[in-house]
């Protein structure tokens, strides 16, 4: 699949862009080639295409400049191929509230348009993602077990979010490529230990696990050869708060060191630290850092739904 073909999948199959719709592409200096390709394809489709370029944000979750945020709120469709994620920003929340269909693509590469998660059967991805999202919404507790480590958290009163890759209705939003069901755990309830062994924002693909110790919803200790790259998580209590539990549902996604695709890998889970206000939580931090756990056991209300990375009882 070429870059052009990938753009067509995004605009037509995933976002259902219509002629004369205002399609805003928000990109940065480092992802400009992809942003330009999406802009050109949107023009060819007859959309009112707009391209806005900023300098790359320093961390995921950092707000875009005010003029960009304002333009996002006025568009019909917003696509964000950027280095750092705009997913968990107030700008995205406001755009969705105004009815925009938003696809965020933090860390997207040209290779991703040719193979991997973007090439998935999105009908299959949607079906599994919706089932898991319903289970997350109904569950009051979650437990992740691996390598003798156990992490528990409360999900009571929180709704699961489906990131299916299909965003055709007003206000629909999520990552592309996609395939995950995720939820904001109740603040202050996550407790235990977990080995993050797939990849980690701020590090990339991991050669050795990062061992995280969590208490009362906060990251207390992080041990591993790459832990020194993640000091931002200890800069304040908000940055180190457990903000998300997610489950990957895309069979075509590969562990590549780019979190956009890594967190969609089928049968993995991810735990994120930092901002979660965009999906039902109360944490507003300076970052949103996901860590991928490979082949875990996952229990929702003591029901085993994922056994060493294989879905069961779904």
Short mmCIF file of C-alpha atoms in Angstrom, two decimals:
data_model
loop_
_atom_site.label_atom_id
_atom_site.label_comp_id
_atom_site.label_asym_id
_atom_site.label_seq_id
_atom_site.Cartn_x
_atom_site.Cartn_y
_atom_site.Cartn_z
CA UNK A 1 0.00 0.00 0.00
CA UNK A 2 1.38 3.42 -0.97
CA UNK A 3 1.22 6.68 0.98
CA UNK A 4 -1.54 7.86 -1.35
CA UNK A 5 -3.51 4.64 -0.90
CA UNK A 6 -3.14 4.90 2.87
CA UNK A 7 -4.48 8.45 2.75
CA UNK A 8 -7.49 7.19 0.81
CA UNK A 9 -8.18 4.52 3.45
CA UNK A 10 -8.03 7.16 6.18
CA UNK A 11 -10.22 9.72 4.41
CA UNK A 12 -12.76 7.42 2.80
CA UNK A 13 -12.97 4.17 4.76
CA UNK A 14 -12.32 5.50 8.26
CA UNK A 15 -13.61 9.09 8.20
CA UNK A 16 -16.09 9.03 5.29
CA UNK A 17 -15.05 12.50 4.11
CA UNK A 18 -17.69 14.14 1.92
CA UNK A 19 -17.34 16.73 -0.81
CA UNK A 20 -17.23 20.35 0.46
CA UNK A 21 -16.61 19.32 4.09
CA UNK A 22 -13.99 21.35 5.95
CA UNK A 23 -11.09 18.95 6.45
CA UNK A 24 -8.33 20.31 8.69
CA UNK A 25 -4.95 18.57 8.72
CA UNK A 26 -2.90 19.55 11.78
CA UNK A 27 0.73 18.49 11.51
CA UNK A 28 4.21 19.56 12.61
CA UNK A 29 7.55 20.13 10.93
CA UNK A 30 8.60 16.51 11.41
CA UNK A 31 5.46 14.92 9.93
CA UNK A 32 4.84 17.49 7.20
CA UNK A 33 5.22 15.00 4.34
CA UNK A 34 2.33 12.91 5.67
CA UNK A 35 0.28 15.99 6.47
CA UNK A 36 0.82 17.32 2.95
CA UNK A 37 -0.24 13.99 1.42
CA UNK A 38 -3.49 13.94 3.45
CA UNK A 39 -4.17 17.57 2.51
CA UNK A 40 -3.66 16.87 -1.21
CA UNK A 41 -5.87 13.77 -1.10
CA UNK A 42 -8.64 15.68 0.70
CA UNK A 43 -8.47 18.34 -2.02
CA UNK A 44 -8.76 15.70 -4.73
CA UNK A 45 -11.88 14.40 -3.02
CA UNK A 46 -13.49 17.83 -3.30
CA UNK A 47 -13.23 18.75 0.36
CA UNK A 48 -12.39 22.23 1.62
CA UNK A 49 -8.93 21.16 2.74
CA UNK A 50 -6.86 23.19 5.22
CA UNK A 51 -3.29 22.47 6.33
CA UNK A 52 -1.84 23.91 9.57
CA UNK A 53 1.78 23.29 10.55
CA UNK A 54 3.31 23.90 13.97
CA UNK A 55 6.59 23.10 15.62
CA UNK A 56 6.52 19.67 17.26
CA UNK A 57 5.05 19.58 20.77
CA UNK A 58 7.51 18.57 23.48
CA UNK A 59 5.36 15.85 25.07
CA UNK A 60 2.14 14.01 24.34
CA UNK A 61 -0.88 15.79 25.78
CA UNK A 62 0.59 19.28 25.34
CA UNK A 63 -1.99 21.67 23.89
CA UNK A 64 -1.56 22.97 20.33
CA UNK A 65 -1.32 26.76 19.72
CA UNK A 66 -4.57 28.67 20.24
CA UNK A 67 -5.20 29.39 16.51
CA UNK A 68 -4.94 25.65 15.80
CA UNK A 69 -7.32 24.79 18.63
CA UNK A 70 -9.82 27.34 17.31
CA UNK A 71 -9.59 25.94 13.77
CA UNK A 72 -10.09 22.40 15.08
CA UNK A 73 -13.35 23.46 16.73
CA UNK A 74 -14.62 24.90 13.44
CA UNK A 75 -13.81 21.94 11.16
CA UNK A 76 -15.98 19.00 10.08
CA UNK A 77 -13.03 16.59 10.05
CA UNK A 78 -9.68 16.95 11.85
CA UNK A 79 -6.66 14.71 11.12
CA UNK A 80 -3.55 15.08 13.25
CA UNK A 81 -0.36 13.39 11.99
CA UNK A 82 2.07 14.67 14.64
CA UNK A 83 5.10 13.59 16.64
CA UNK A 84 3.46 14.04 20.05
CA UNK A 85 -0.15 13.06 20.67
CA UNK A 86 -3.00 15.57 20.54
CA UNK A 87 -5.45 12.83 21.59
CA UNK A 88 -5.64 13.85 25.24
CA UNK A 89 -5.90 17.63 24.80
CA UNK A 90 -8.64 20.14 25.47
CA UNK A 91 -8.39 21.19 21.81
CA UNK A 92 -9.49 17.73 20.69
CA UNK A 93 -12.24 17.58 23.33
CA UNK A 94 -13.72 20.91 22.21
CA UNK A 95 -13.55 19.94 18.54
CA UNK A 96 -15.47 16.73 19.28
CA UNK A 97 -18.00 18.62 21.37
CA UNK A 98 -18.63 20.83 18.34
CA UNK A 99 -19.29 17.72 16.23
CA UNK A 100 -15.96 17.27 14.44
CA UNK A 101 -14.78 13.81 13.47
CA UNK A 102 -11.21 13.63 14.74
CA UNK A 103 -8.42 11.16 13.93
CA UNK A 104 -5.14 11.59 15.81
CA UNK A 105 -1.94 9.98 14.50
CA UNK A 106 0.85 10.53 17.03
CA UNK A 107 4.16 9.18 15.77
CA UNK A 108 2.70 8.02 12.44
CA UNK A 109 5.23 6.99 9.80
CA UNK A 110 5.02 6.56 6.04
CA UNK A 111 5.70 2.86 6.55
CA UNK A 112 2.51 2.58 8.62
CA UNK A 113 0.49 3.62 5.59
CA UNK A 114 1.93 0.68 3.64
CA UNK A 115 1.73 -2.17 6.16
CA UNK A 116 0.73 -2.98 9.72
CA UNK A 117 -2.26 -1.63 11.60
CA UNK A 118 -3.62 0.64 8.87
CA UNK A 119 -4.16 -2.45 6.65
CA UNK A 120 -6.43 -4.25 9.15
CA UNK A 121 -9.96 -5.50 8.57
CA UNK A 122 -11.61 -2.63 10.42
CA UNK A 123 -14.97 -4.41 10.59
CA UNK A 124 -13.33 -7.15 12.64
CA UNK A 125 -11.46 -4.57 14.72
CA UNK A 126 -14.70 -2.69 15.37
CA UNK A 127 -16.60 -5.80 16.49
CA UNK A 128 -14.00 -6.95 19.04
CA UNK A 129 -13.36 -3.41 20.27
CA UNK A 130 -17.05 -2.79 20.95
CA UNK A 131 -17.38 -6.08 22.87
CA UNK A 132 -14.40 -5.25 25.09
CA UNK A 133 -15.59 -1.69 25.60
CA UNK A 134 -18.90 -2.99 26.92
CA UNK A 135 -17.07 -5.33 29.31
CA UNK A 136 -14.92 -2.46 30.60
CA UNK A 137 -17.99 -0.29 31.16
CA UNK A 138 -19.79 -3.00 33.11
CA UNK A 139 -16.78 -4.01 35.21
CA UNK A 140 -16.12 -2.52 38.63
CA UNK A 141 -12.58 -3.86 38.95
CA UNK A 142 -9.66 -4.85 36.75
CA UNK A 143 -6.67 -7.03 37.56
CA UNK A 144 -3.55 -7.55 35.43
CA UNK A 145 -1.27 -10.48 36.24
CA UNK A 146 2.12 -11.28 34.71
CA UNK A 147 5.52 -12.54 35.86
CA UNK A 148 4.28 -12.88 39.42
CA UNK A 149 3.21 -9.22 39.48
CA UNK A 150 -0.37 -8.10 40.07
CA UNK A 151 -1.90 -4.67 39.44
CA UNK A 152 -5.48 -3.95 40.49
CA UNK A 153 -7.70 -0.89 39.98
CA UNK A 154 -11.30 0.22 40.27
CA UNK A 155 -13.32 1.00 37.14
CA UNK A 156 -16.52 1.73 39.06
CA UNK A 157 -18.63 4.48 37.50
CA UNK A 158 -16.37 4.84 34.47
CA UNK A 159 -17.30 4.17 30.85
CA UNK A 160 -15.10 2.29 28.41
CA UNK A 161 -14.11 4.03 25.19
CA UNK A 162 -14.01 2.28 21.82
CA UNK A 163 -11.27 3.35 19.42
CA UNK A 164 -12.36 1.32 16.41
CA UNK A 165 -10.69 3.24 13.62
CA UNK A 166 -14.12 3.99 12.18
CA UNK A 167 -15.16 7.60 12.86
CA UNK A 168 -18.09 8.39 10.59
CA UNK A 169 -20.55 10.03 12.99
CA UNK A 170 -20.39 13.66 14.24
CA UNK A 171 -18.25 13.81 17.37
CA UNK A 172 -16.58 10.44 16.73
CA UNK A 173 -12.90 10.46 17.60
CA UNK A 174 -9.86 8.27 18.11
CA UNK A 175 -6.47 7.17 16.84
CA UNK A 176 -5.58 6.01 13.36
CA UNK A 177 -4.39 3.40 12.85
CA UNK A 178 -6.58 2.06 15.61
CA UNK A 179 -7.94 -0.88 17.52
CA UNK A 180 -8.23 -0.54 21.29
CA UNK A 181 -10.79 -0.45 24.07
CA UNK A 182 -9.74 1.77 26.95
CA UNK A 183 -10.98 3.33 30.17
CA UNK A 184 -9.97 5.83 32.86
CA UNK A 185 -9.55 3.94 36.15
CA UNK A 186 -10.94 5.58 39.26
CA UNK A 187 -8.26 7.94 40.55
CA UNK A 188 -6.37 6.77 43.60
CA UNK A 189 -7.34 3.10 43.27
CA UNK A 190 -4.57 1.50 41.20
CA UNK A 191 -2.25 -0.52 43.38
CA UNK A 192 0.39 -3.19 42.91
CA UNK A 193 3.27 -3.91 40.54
CA UNK A 194 3.59 -4.49 36.80
CA UNK A 195 6.33 -5.25 34.28
CA UNK A 196 6.08 -3.04 31.19
CA UNK A 197 7.91 -5.17 28.64
CA UNK A 198 6.72 -4.15 25.16
CA UNK A 199 7.38 -0.47 24.67
CA UNK A 200 7.10 2.81 26.53
CA UNK A 201 6.51 6.39 25.45
CA UNK A 202 9.76 8.29 25.90
CA UNK A 203 11.83 5.14 25.34
CA UNK A 204 10.40 3.14 22.42
CA UNK A 205 10.65 -0.63 22.09
CA UNK A 206 12.04 -2.14 25.27
CA UNK A 207 14.97 -4.56 25.36
CA UNK A 208 14.37 -5.21 29.07
CA UNK A 209 11.23 -4.69 31.18
CA UNK A 210 10.51 -1.62 33.24
CA UNK A 211 9.24 -2.62 36.68
CA UNK A 212 6.60 -0.21 37.99
CA UNK A 213 5.46 0.02 41.60
CA UNK A 214 2.11 1.76 42.01
CA UNK A 215 0.23 2.76 45.15
CA UNK A 216 -2.95 4.79 45.67
CA UNK A 217 -3.13 5.49 41.96
CA UNK A 218 0.40 6.93 41.71
CA UNK A 219 3.65 5.67 40.26
CA UNK A 220 5.99 5.31 43.22
CA UNK A 221 8.98 3.60 41.63
CA UNK A 222 10.19 2.69 38.14
CA UNK A 223 13.16 0.35 37.80
CA UNK A 224 14.94 -0.64 34.60
CA UNK A 225 17.79 0.40 32.33
CA UNK A 226 15.65 3.02 30.58
CA UNK A 227 13.94 4.40 33.68
CA UNK A 228 16.16 7.50 33.68
CA UNK A 229 14.49 8.62 30.43
CA UNK A 230 11.14 8.90 32.21
CA UNK A 231 11.83 11.40 34.97
CA UNK A 232 8.91 13.51 33.74
CA UNK A 233 6.61 10.95 35.38
CA UNK A 234 7.97 11.97 38.77
CA UNK A 235 7.90 15.74 38.14
CA UNK A 236 4.54 15.99 39.94
CA UNK A 237 1.75 13.74 41.25
CA UNK A 238 -0.44 14.30 38.21
CA UNK A 239 2.21 13.12 35.73
CA UNK A 240 2.63 9.87 37.65
CA UNK A 241 -1.08 9.17 38.09
CA UNK A 242 -2.46 6.01 36.51
CA UNK A 243 -4.72 7.52 33.87
CA UNK A 244 -5.65 4.67 31.52
CA UNK A 245 -6.08 0.96 31.07
CA UNK A 246 -6.28 -0.10 27.41
CA UNK A 247 -6.57 -3.39 25.50
CA UNK A 248 -5.26 -3.82 21.92
CA UNK A 249 -7.59 -5.33 19.29
CA UNK A 250 -5.83 -4.98 15.91
CA UNK A 251 -4.46 -8.26 14.49
CA UNK A 252 -2.31 -6.43 11.92
CA UNK A 253 -0.64 -4.09 14.41
CA UNK A 254 3.07 -4.72 15.08
CA UNK A 255 5.23 -3.89 18.04
CA UNK A 256 7.51 -1.33 16.43
CA UNK A 257 8.44 1.14 19.16
CA UNK A 258 5.88 3.74 18.09
CA UNK A 259 3.09 3.88 20.63
CA UNK A 260 0.42 4.75 18.07
CA UNK A 261 0.72 1.21 16.67
CA UNK A 262 2.13 -0.59 19.71
CA UNK A 263 -0.92 0.06 21.91
CA UNK A 264 -3.17 -1.49 19.24
CA UNK A 265 -1.32 -4.83 19.12
CA UNK A 266 -3.81 -7.67 19.49
CA UNK A 267 -3.85 -9.22 22.96
CA UNK A 268 -1.67 -6.64 24.69
CA UNK A 269 -2.68 -4.18 27.38
CA UNK A 270 -1.31 -0.76 28.14
CA UNK A 271 -1.24 1.31 31.30
CA UNK A 272 -0.80 5.04 30.86
CA UNK A 273 0.34 7.70 33.29
CA UNK A 274 -0.91 11.27 33.14
CA UNK A 275 -3.80 13.10 31.53
CA UNK A 276 -7.17 11.36 31.15
CA UNK A 277 -9.67 14.24 31.15
CA UNK A 278 -10.55 13.56 27.52
CA UNK A 279 -12.13 10.18 28.32
CA UNK A 280 -13.83 10.48 31.67
CA UNK A 281 -11.04 10.97 34.19
CA UNK A 282 -10.01 13.94 36.31
CA UNK A 283 -6.22 13.97 35.83
CA UNK A 284 -4.79 16.90 33.87
CA UNK A 285 -1.03 16.43 33.70
CA UNK A 286 1.84 17.63 31.52
CA UNK A 287 1.98 14.31 29.69
CA UNK A 288 0.28 11.04 28.75
CA UNK A 289 2.77 8.16 28.68
CA UNK A 290 1.63 4.65 27.71
CA UNK A 291 3.46 1.44 28.61
CA UNK A 292 2.75 -1.81 26.73
CA UNK A 293 2.49 -5.18 28.49
CA UNK A 294 2.81 -8.28 26.30
CA UNK A 295 0.81 -11.51 26.81
CA UNK A 296 -0.81 -10.58 30.14
CA UNK A 297 -3.64 -12.21 32.07
CA UNK A 298 -6.51 -9.73 32.49
CA UNK A 299 -9.47 -10.14 34.81
CA UNK A 300 -12.56 -7.91 34.75
CA UNK A 301 -14.61 -8.44 37.94
CA UNK A 302 -12.62 -11.67 38.44
CA UNK A 303 -13.65 -12.96 34.98
CA UNK A 304 -10.61 -13.92 32.92
CA UNK A 305 -10.94 -12.19 29.53
CA UNK A 306 -7.32 -12.32 28.35
CA UNK A 307 -5.04 -15.28 29.08
CA UNK A 308 -1.40 -14.75 28.15
CA UNK A 309 -2.51 -12.48 25.31
CA UNK A 310 -5.35 -14.70 24.05
CA UNK A 311 -8.95 -13.47 24.32
CA UNK A 312 -11.36 -15.84 26.07
CA UNK A 313 -14.92 -15.52 27.38
CA UNK A 314 -15.56 -12.65 24.92
#
